[in-house]
Amino acid sequence: GGGGGGSGGGESPMSLLAREGEKELQAALQKVQADMESQGCSREEIGSQLASVRESHAAYMRQQRQMLQEREEVYKEAIAEGLTPEAAKARVQACAQWQQQMQRLQAKHQAAMQKTHHEAEAAGVSPAEIKRRLEAQRRLQQAEAEAWQQKMRARQQAASEAAEKGQSAAEVEKAVKAVTRAQDAAWAEREAALLAAEGVARREAAEAARQLADASLSPEIRRILLARVRIGGLSARPDLNGREGVAKMWVVEKSRFAVLVDGQGAKAAEQLLLKAANLTVLQPAGGGGGGSGAAAEEEEPPPLE
């Protein structure tokens, strides 16, 4: 429903949401239990699945309550601005459409995360690389969500400014479309840059994995390759001594490692070519204890439902 309306009699939107939500939950629990009993599942299996249904439904209801509260707040703000109840309800309806679009975007993102995870596992990618890919996917999705929200705010602002100037409905729509095109073009450019950077990262990871299995490279090179390392003994860049990073790849023609140095405070992350003699292994690529290693073991990527 649109949510946020006058204070006429009857059940409040929040209590109606709770009542309908409980009805949906009980129907879902009954169906799951009946289906699992017909399949001969044990009481423990049924209990575990019912608990999972309750947990998922609780998360869904939290989101629904938050969305309803947002719509009610939009209605109150519209009335406070002097809008008529009809105009306030129209603004609430626009908010509801915005929320539905955001839900679809979130569903798309979840499907993309699952696809990235499953494809990487099927390709035999290492757990560390799967984790990196998922983190990159999250950053891309966060950027897309932020760009989408910025576009919605820009559209609303364009519509408000055009209406304040007394422009016709056709002129308001034209202004909104112009803003939409500009925002979409800006996101397309940013998305292309992010995808290109991820393509480079995947090619580097594939090359590093190939080098790791290359018996022609010395054991010392393969020990450092993809390891977490600490930098030391640099005279040209003493500011880097003590900094940590990852030896991403062995650059044969330079006889050096390409090391991605972690950002530190105001210092941005950077990639440098460094000699093996300037690197101390903290955590080998396999995740076990390294030279002076106090680094924590890398976790497997979290399972996706």
mmCIF file of C-alpha atoms in Angstrom:
data_model
loop_
_atom_site.group_PDB
_atom_site.id
_atom_site.type_symbol
_atom_site.label_atom_id
_atom_site.label_comp_id
_atom_site.label_asym_id
_atom_site.label_seq_id
_atom_site.Cartn_x
_atom_site.Cartn_y
_atom_site.Cartn_z
ATOM 1 C CA GLY A 1 0.000 0.000 0.000
ATOM 2 C CA GLY A 2 0.928 3.678 -0.333
ATOM 3 C CA GLY A 3 1.200 4.161 3.465
ATOM 4 C CA GLY A 4 0.909 7.488 5.210
ATOM 5 C CA GLY A 5 -2.528 8.918 4.996
ATOM 6 C CA GLY A 6 -4.887 10.842 7.145
ATOM 7 C CA SER A 7 -5.806 9.860 10.669
ATOM 8 C CA GLY A 8 -9.261 8.547 9.864
ATOM 9 C CA GLY A 9 -10.668 5.683 11.908
ATOM 10 C CA GLY A 10 -9.739 2.056 11.490
ATOM 11 C CA GLU A 11 -6.550 0.080 11.849
ATOM 12 C CA SER A 12 -3.239 1.917 11.625
ATOM 13 C CA PRO A 13 -0.996 1.073 8.654
ATOM 14 C CA MET A 14 1.669 -0.334 11.000
ATOM 15 C CA SER A 15 -0.691 -2.701 12.827
ATOM 16 C CA LEU A 16 -2.219 -3.740 9.503
ATOM 17 C CA LEU A 17 1.263 -4.529 8.199
ATOM 18 C CA ALA A 18 2.014 -6.600 11.319
ATOM 19 C CA ARG A 19 -1.266 -8.522 11.060
ATOM 20 C CA GLU A 20 -0.858 -9.265 7.355
ATOM 21 C CA GLY A 21 2.783 -10.202 7.900
ATOM 22 C CA GLU A 22 1.888 -12.692 10.623
ATOM 23 C CA LYS A 23 -0.742 -14.231 8.363
ATOM 24 C CA GLU A 24 1.812 -14.630 5.565
ATOM 25 C CA LEU A 25 4.332 -16.169 7.985
ATOM 26 C CA GLN A 26 1.896 -18.764 9.335
ATOM 27 C CA ALA A 27 0.858 -19.748 5.799
ATOM 28 C CA ALA A 28 4.511 -20.131 4.773
ATOM 29 C CA LEU A 29 5.354 -22.209 7.876
ATOM 30 C CA GLN A 30 2.401 -24.536 7.312
ATOM 31 C CA LYS A 31 3.323 -25.050 3.669
ATOM 32 C CA VAL A 32 6.998 -25.752 4.424
ATOM 33 C CA GLN A 33 6.124 -28.192 7.197
ATOM 34 C CA ALA A 34 3.556 -30.022 5.069
ATOM 35 C CA ASP A 35 5.936 -30.268 2.112
ATOM 36 C CA MET A 36 8.827 -31.556 4.228
ATOM 37 C CA GLU A 37 6.656 -34.062 6.095
ATOM 38 C CA SER A 38 5.417 -35.438 2.772
ATOM 39 C CA GLN A 39 9.063 -35.888 1.745
ATOM 40 C CA GLY A 40 9.818 -37.862 4.915
ATOM 41 C CA CYS A 41 12.172 -35.274 6.432
ATOM 42 C CA SER A 42 13.185 -35.650 10.062
ATOM 43 C CA ARG A 43 11.874 -33.422 12.860
ATOM 44 C CA GLU A 44 15.306 -31.833 13.153
ATOM 45 C CA GLU A 45 15.413 -30.992 9.442
ATOM 46 C CA ILE A 46 11.903 -29.546 9.550
ATOM 47 C CA GLY A 47 12.694 -27.525 12.672
ATOM 48 C CA SER A 48 15.847 -26.105 11.081
ATOM 49 C CA GLN A 49 14.005 -25.102 7.921
ATOM 50 C CA LEU A 50 11.144 -23.513 9.879
ATOM 51 C CA ALA A 51 13.670 -21.484 11.880
ATOM 52 C CA SER A 52 15.240 -20.314 8.621
ATOM 53 C CA VAL A 53 11.816 -19.252 7.298
ATOM 54 C CA ARG A 54 11.131 -17.280 10.490
ATOM 55 C CA GLU A 55 14.514 -15.559 10.272
ATOM 56 C CA SER A 56 14.027 -14.594 6.623
ATOM 57 C CA HIS A 57 10.505 -13.344 7.315
ATOM 58 C CA ALA A 58 11.715 -11.263 10.278
ATOM 59 C CA ALA A 59 14.283 -9.555 8.025
ATOM 60 C CA TYR A 60 11.587 -8.960 5.403
ATOM 61 C CA MET A 61 9.239 -7.433 7.980
ATOM 62 C CA ARG A 62 11.965 -5.140 9.312
ATOM 63 C CA GLN A 63 12.452 -3.818 5.800
ATOM 64 C CA GLN A 64 8.692 -3.411 5.294
ATOM 65 C CA ARG A 65 8.335 -1.475 8.566
ATOM 66 C CA GLN A 66 11.199 0.803 7.621
ATOM 67 C CA MET A 67 9.646 1.471 4.213
ATOM 68 C CA LEU A 68 6.260 2.214 5.778
ATOM 69 C CA GLN A 69 7.865 4.611 8.259
ATOM 70 C CA GLU A 70 9.600 6.382 5.381
ATOM 71 C CA ARG A 71 6.282 6.816 3.541
ATOM 72 C CA GLU A 72 4.548 8.108 6.651
ATOM 73 C CA GLU A 73 7.378 10.608 7.158
ATOM 74 C CA VAL A 74 7.049 11.746 3.541
ATOM 75 C CA TYR A 75 3.329 12.354 4.090
ATOM 76 C CA LYS A 76 3.937 14.371 7.267
ATOM 77 C CA GLU A 77 6.607 16.485 5.614
ATOM 78 C CA ALA A 78 4.354 17.172 2.615
ATOM 79 C CA ILE A 79 1.506 18.319 4.862
ATOM 80 C CA ALA A 80 3.942 20.487 6.856
ATOM 81 C CA GLU A 81 4.996 22.135 3.570
ATOM 82 C CA GLY A 82 1.379 23.135 2.976
ATOM 83 C CA LEU A 83 0.480 20.522 0.357
ATOM 84 C CA THR A 84 -3.082 19.280 0.134
ATOM 85 C CA PRO A 85 -3.768 15.718 1.352
ATOM 86 C CA GLU A 86 -4.189 14.641 -2.276
ATOM 87 C CA ALA A 87 -0.804 16.126 -3.268
ATOM 88 C CA ALA A 88 0.807 14.599 -0.166
ATOM 89 C CA LYS A 89 -0.569 11.168 -1.099
ATOM 90 C CA ALA A 90 0.799 11.598 -4.616
ATOM 91 C CA ARG A 91 4.238 12.227 -3.125
ATOM 92 C CA VAL A 92 3.837 9.129 -0.940
ATOM 93 C CA GLN A 93 2.970 7.105 -4.039
ATOM 94 C CA ALA A 94 6.142 8.342 -5.741
ATOM 95 C CA CYS A 95 8.099 7.289 -2.630
ATOM 96 C CA ALA A 96 6.502 3.825 -2.762
ATOM 97 C CA GLN A 97 7.530 3.449 -6.409
ATOM 98 C CA TRP A 98 11.068 4.524 -5.503
ATOM 99 C CA GLN A 99 11.160 1.871 -2.758
ATOM 100 C CA GLN A 100 9.947 -0.836 -5.127
ATOM 101 C CA GLN A 101 12.634 0.090 -7.651
ATOM 102 C CA MET A 102 15.256 -0.087 -4.900
ATOM 103 C CA GLN A 103 14.017 -3.555 -3.918
ATOM 104 C CA ARG A 104 14.382 -4.714 -7.531
ATOM 105 C CA LEU A 105 17.900 -3.302 -7.624
ATOM 106 C CA GLN A 106 18.770 -5.166 -4.414
ATOM 107 C CA ALA A 107 17.358 -8.413 -5.845
ATOM 108 C CA LYS A 108 19.451 -7.919 -8.990
ATOM 109 C CA HIS A 109 22.541 -7.360 -6.860
ATOM 110 C CA GLN A 110 21.932 -10.517 -4.803
ATOM 111 C CA ALA A 111 21.542 -12.584 -7.978
ATOM 112 C CA ALA A 112 24.766 -11.111 -9.359
ATOM 113 C CA MET A 113 26.639 -11.992 -6.148
ATOM 114 C CA GLN A 114 25.431 -15.582 -6.345
ATOM 115 C CA LYS A 115 26.423 -15.804 -10.018
ATOM 116 C CA THR A 116 29.905 -14.422 -9.323
ATOM 117 C CA HIS A 117 30.387 -16.884 -6.455
ATOM 118 C CA HIS A 118 29.142 -19.949 -8.340
ATOM 119 C CA GLU A 119 31.082 -19.159 -11.547
ATOM 120 C CA ALA A 120 34.305 -18.630 -9.618
ATOM 121 C CA GLU A 121 33.887 -21.908 -7.720
ATOM 122 C CA ALA A 122 33.086 -23.776 -10.947
ATOM 123 C CA ALA A 123 36.251 -22.352 -12.539
ATOM 124 C CA GLY A 124 38.374 -23.619 -9.632
ATOM 125 C CA VAL A 125 39.331 -20.120 -8.493
ATOM 126 C CA SER A 126 41.135 -19.946 -5.129
ATOM 127 C CA PRO A 127 39.158 -18.939 -1.998
ATOM 128 C CA ALA A 128 41.231 -15.751 -1.718
ATOM 129 C CA GLU A 129 40.392 -14.758 -5.298
ATOM 130 C CA ILE A 130 36.705 -15.591 -4.778
ATOM 131 C CA LYS A 131 36.709 -13.324 -1.751
ATOM 132 C CA ARG A 132 38.393 -10.551 -3.740
ATOM 133 C CA ARG A 133 35.858 -10.885 -6.558
ATOM 134 C CA LEU A 134 32.937 -10.729 -4.143
ATOM 135 C CA GLU A 135 34.373 -7.625 -2.484
ATOM 136 C CA ALA A 136 34.823 -6.010 -5.909
ATOM 137 C CA GLN A 137 31.227 -6.954 -6.770
ATOM 138 C CA ARG A 138 30.016 -5.329 -3.542
ATOM 139 C CA ARG A 139 31.906 -2.129 -4.332
ATOM 140 C CA LEU A 140 30.384 -2.022 -7.808
ATOM 141 C CA GLN A 141 26.903 -2.601 -6.409
ATOM 142 C CA GLN A 142 27.332 0.047 -3.745
ATOM 143 C CA ALA A 143 28.444 2.519 -6.401
ATOM 144 C CA GLU A 144 25.419 1.635 -8.542
ATOM 145 C CA ALA A 145 23.020 2.058 -5.616
ATOM 146 C CA GLU A 146 24.543 5.443 -4.768
ATOM 147 C CA ALA A 147 24.331 6.550 -8.409
ATOM 148 C CA TRP A 148 20.710 5.422 -8.590
ATOM 149 C CA GLN A 149 19.802 7.334 -5.417
ATOM 150 C CA GLN A 150 21.595 10.413 -6.716
ATOM 151 C CA LYS A 151 19.604 10.154 -9.939
ATOM 152 C CA MET A 152 16.319 9.935 -8.045
ATOM 153 C CA ARG A 153 17.207 13.007 -5.968
ATOM 154 C CA ALA A 154 18.249 14.912 -9.096
ATOM 155 C CA ARG A 155 14.975 13.996 -10.823
ATOM 156 C CA GLN A 156 12.949 15.159 -7.845
ATOM 157 C CA GLN A 157 14.900 18.404 -7.624
ATOM 158 C CA ALA A 158 14.480 19.069 -11.358
ATOM 159 C CA ALA A 159 10.741 18.461 -11.104
ATOM 160 C CA SER A 160 10.407 20.755 -8.082
ATOM 161 C CA GLU A 161 12.407 23.557 -9.690
ATOM 162 C CA ALA A 162 10.437 23.334 -12.930
ATOM 163 C CA ALA A 163 7.129 23.352 -11.037
ATOM 164 C CA GLU A 164 8.215 26.370 -8.972
ATOM 165 C CA LYS A 165 8.857 28.259 -12.216
ATOM 166 C CA GLY A 166 5.279 27.585 -13.244
ATOM 167 C CA GLN A 167 6.235 25.385 -16.166
ATOM 168 C CA SER A 168 3.711 23.091 -17.811
ATOM 169 C CA ALA A 169 3.559 19.351 -17.126
ATOM 170 C CA ALA A 170 5.244 18.695 -20.486
ATOM 171 C CA GLU A 171 8.093 21.072 -19.609
ATOM 172 C CA VAL A 172 8.499 19.453 -16.182
ATOM 173 C CA GLU A 173 8.703 16.024 -17.814
ATOM 174 C CA LYS A 174 11.257 17.323 -20.318
ATOM 175 C CA ALA A 175 13.446 18.693 -17.504
ATOM 176 C CA VAL A 176 13.265 15.411 -15.615
ATOM 177 C CA LYS A 177 14.196 13.397 -18.721
ATOM 178 C CA ALA A 178 17.196 15.637 -19.378
ATOM 179 C CA VAL A 179 18.466 15.110 -15.834
ATOM 180 C CA THR A 180 17.866 11.368 -16.129
ATOM 181 C CA ARG A 181 19.914 11.140 -19.349
ATOM 182 C CA ALA A 182 22.792 13.065 -17.767
ATOM 183 C CA GLN A 183 22.793 10.884 -14.641
ATOM 184 C CA ASP A 184 22.592 7.660 -16.678
ATOM 185 C CA ALA A 185 25.514 8.772 -18.862
ATOM 186 C CA ALA A 186 27.610 9.600 -15.793
ATOM 187 C CA TRP A 187 26.929 6.187 -14.258
ATOM 188 C CA ALA A 188 27.637 4.359 -17.538
ATOM 189 C CA GLU A 189 31.054 6.024 -17.675
ATOM 190 C CA ARG A 190 31.837 5.180 -14.063
ATOM 191 C CA GLU A 191 30.579 1.591 -14.412
ATOM 192 C CA ALA A 192 32.772 1.065 -17.497
ATOM 193 C CA ALA A 193 35.828 2.251 -15.548
ATOM 194 C CA LEU A 194 35.040 -0.047 -12.604
ATOM 195 C CA LEU A 195 34.465 -3.051 -14.871
ATOM 196 C CA ALA A 196 37.691 -2.337 -16.756
ATOM 197 C CA ALA A 197 39.622 -2.215 -13.473
ATOM 198 C CA GLU A 198 38.066 -5.522 -12.405
ATOM 199 C CA GLY A 199 39.031 -7.053 -15.759
ATOM 200 C CA VAL A 200 42.648 -6.036 -15.151
ATOM 201 C CA ALA A 201 42.523 -7.441 -11.605
ATOM 202 C CA ARG A 202 41.197 -10.791 -12.849
ATOM 203 C CA ARG A 203 43.859 -11.045 -15.544
ATOM 204 C CA GLU A 204 46.561 -10.270 -12.982
ATOM 205 C CA ALA A 205 45.127 -12.891 -10.624
ATOM 206 C CA ALA A 206 45.070 -15.493 -13.418
ATOM 207 C CA GLU A 207 48.678 -14.704 -14.333
ATOM 208 C CA ALA A 208 49.747 -14.943 -10.686
ATOM 209 C CA ALA A 209 48.019 -18.317 -10.340
ATOM 210 C CA ARG A 210 49.833 -19.508 -13.477
ATOM 211 C CA GLN A 211 53.158 -18.313 -12.078
ATOM 212 C CA LEU A 212 52.462 -20.012 -8.764
ATOM 213 C CA ALA A 213 52.238 -23.349 -10.586
ATOM 214 C CA ASP A 214 55.253 -22.626 -12.843
ATOM 215 C CA ALA A 215 58.035 -24.989 -11.774
ATOM 216 C CA SER A 216 60.579 -22.970 -13.797
ATOM 217 C CA LEU A 217 60.330 -20.143 -11.223
ATOM 218 C CA SER A 218 62.477 -20.462 -8.130
ATOM 219 C CA PRO A 219 60.916 -21.710 -4.866
ATOM 220 C CA GLU A 220 61.717 -18.326 -3.277
ATOM 221 C CA ILE A 221 59.752 -16.439 -5.941
ATOM 222 C CA ARG A 222 56.783 -18.781 -5.599
ATOM 223 C CA ARG A 223 56.948 -18.494 -1.790
ATOM 224 C CA ILE A 224 56.530 -14.722 -2.008
ATOM 225 C CA LEU A 225 54.034 -14.721 -4.894
ATOM 226 C CA LEU A 226 50.523 -13.747 -3.734
ATOM 227 C CA ALA A 227 51.765 -13.597 -0.143
ATOM 228 C CA ARG A 228 50.996 -10.826 2.293
ATOM 229 C CA VAL A 229 54.280 -9.014 2.835
ATOM 230 C CA ARG A 230 55.939 -6.246 4.851
ATOM 231 C CA ILE A 231 58.275 -3.815 3.099
ATOM 232 C CA GLY A 232 61.689 -2.967 4.509
ATOM 233 C CA GLY A 233 65.174 -1.776 3.617
ATOM 234 C CA LEU A 234 64.131 0.843 1.051
ATOM 235 C CA SER A 235 66.411 3.875 0.868
ATOM 236 C CA ALA A 236 64.739 5.662 -2.061
ATOM 237 C CA ARG A 237 61.291 5.415 -0.444
ATOM 238 C CA PRO A 238 61.875 5.110 3.323
ATOM 239 C CA ASP A 239 58.254 6.154 3.903
ATOM 240 C CA LEU A 240 57.235 2.695 2.655
ATOM 241 C CA ASN A 241 59.326 0.760 5.174
ATOM 242 C CA GLY A 242 57.036 -1.060 7.580
ATOM 243 C CA ARG A 243 54.026 -0.806 5.262
ATOM 244 C CA GLU A 244 52.228 -3.993 4.253
ATOM 245 C CA GLY A 245 50.667 -5.238 1.053
ATOM 246 C CA VAL A 246 50.279 -8.185 -1.320
ATOM 247 C CA ALA A 247 52.854 -9.435 -3.839
ATOM 248 C CA LYS A 248 50.403 -9.685 -6.717
ATOM 249 C CA MET A 249 52.673 -10.831 -9.523
ATOM 250 C CA TRP A 250 56.280 -11.568 -10.509
ATOM 251 C CA VAL A 251 57.356 -9.211 -13.329
ATOM 252 C CA VAL A 252 59.952 -11.320 -15.142
ATOM 253 C CA GLU A 253 61.502 -8.566 -17.272
ATOM 254 C CA LYS A 254 62.073 -6.389 -14.182
ATOM 255 C CA SER A 255 63.023 -9.207 -11.781
ATOM 256 C CA ARG A 256 60.695 -7.610 -9.246
ATOM 257 C CA PHE A 257 57.333 -8.203 -7.636
ATOM 258 C CA ALA A 258 54.338 -6.003 -8.368
ATOM 259 C CA VAL A 259 53.254 -5.224 -4.797
ATOM 260 C CA LEU A 260 49.931 -3.595 -3.988
ATOM 261 C CA VAL A 261 50.743 -1.563 -0.883
ATOM 262 C CA ASP A 262 47.857 -1.046 1.553
ATOM 263 C CA GLY A 263 46.544 2.445 2.126
ATOM 264 C CA GLN A 264 47.445 3.820 5.541
ATOM 265 C CA GLY A 265 45.654 6.813 7.029
ATOM 266 C CA ALA A 266 45.934 9.667 4.541
ATOM 267 C CA LYS A 267 48.290 7.584 2.368
ATOM 268 C CA ALA A 268 46.495 5.984 -0.584
ATOM 269 C CA ALA A 269 47.095 2.420 -1.732
ATOM 270 C CA GLU A 270 49.654 2.167 -4.536
ATOM 271 C CA GLN A 271 51.270 -0.517 -6.662
ATOM 272 C CA LEU A 272 55.060 -0.670 -6.877
ATOM 273 C CA LEU A 273 57.783 -2.907 -8.291
ATOM 274 C CA LEU A 274 59.961 -4.175 -5.432
ATOM 275 C CA LYS A 275 62.819 -6.657 -5.078
ATOM 276 C CA ALA A 276 62.373 -9.871 -3.128
ATOM 277 C CA ALA A 277 65.083 -8.716 -0.717
ATOM 278 C CA ASN A 278 62.821 -5.860 0.402
ATOM 279 C CA LEU A 279 59.870 -8.124 1.246
ATOM 280 C CA THR A 280 59.196 -10.187 4.364
ATOM 281 C CA VAL A 281 56.419 -12.759 4.050
ATOM 282 C CA LEU A 282 53.752 -12.351 6.713
ATOM 283 C CA GLN A 283 51.230 -14.776 5.301
ATOM 284 C CA PRO A 284 51.875 -17.103 2.339
ATOM 285 C CA ALA A 285 49.358 -17.403 -0.481
ATOM 286 C CA GLY A 286 48.041 -20.635 1.040
ATOM 287 C CA GLY A 287 47.093 -18.820 4.249
ATOM 288 C CA GLY A 288 49.398 -20.653 6.659
ATOM 289 C CA GLY A 289 51.867 -19.026 9.032
ATOM 290 C CA GLY A 290 54.655 -17.151 7.233
ATOM 291 C CA GLY A 291 58.095 -15.814 8.109
ATOM 292 C CA SER A 292 57.260 -13.354 10.856
ATOM 293 C CA GLY A 293 53.583 -13.926 10.340
ATOM 294 C CA ALA A 294 51.097 -12.628 12.815
ATOM 295 C CA ALA A 295 48.523 -12.052 10.084
ATOM 296 C CA ALA A 296 45.136 -13.667 10.498
ATOM 297 C CA GLU A 297 44.110 -16.513 8.260
ATOM 298 C CA GLU A 298 41.905 -15.446 5.362
ATOM 299 C CA GLU A 299 38.328 -16.480 5.729
ATOM 300 C CA GLU A 300 36.373 -18.340 3.106
ATOM 301 C CA PRO A 301 33.810 -16.154 1.379
ATOM 302 C CA PRO A 302 30.459 -16.290 3.212
ATOM 303 C CA PRO A 303 27.949 -18.745 1.734
ATOM 304 C CA LEU A 304 25.240 -17.169 -0.365
ATOM 305 C CA GLU A 305 21.674 -18.364 -0.210
#
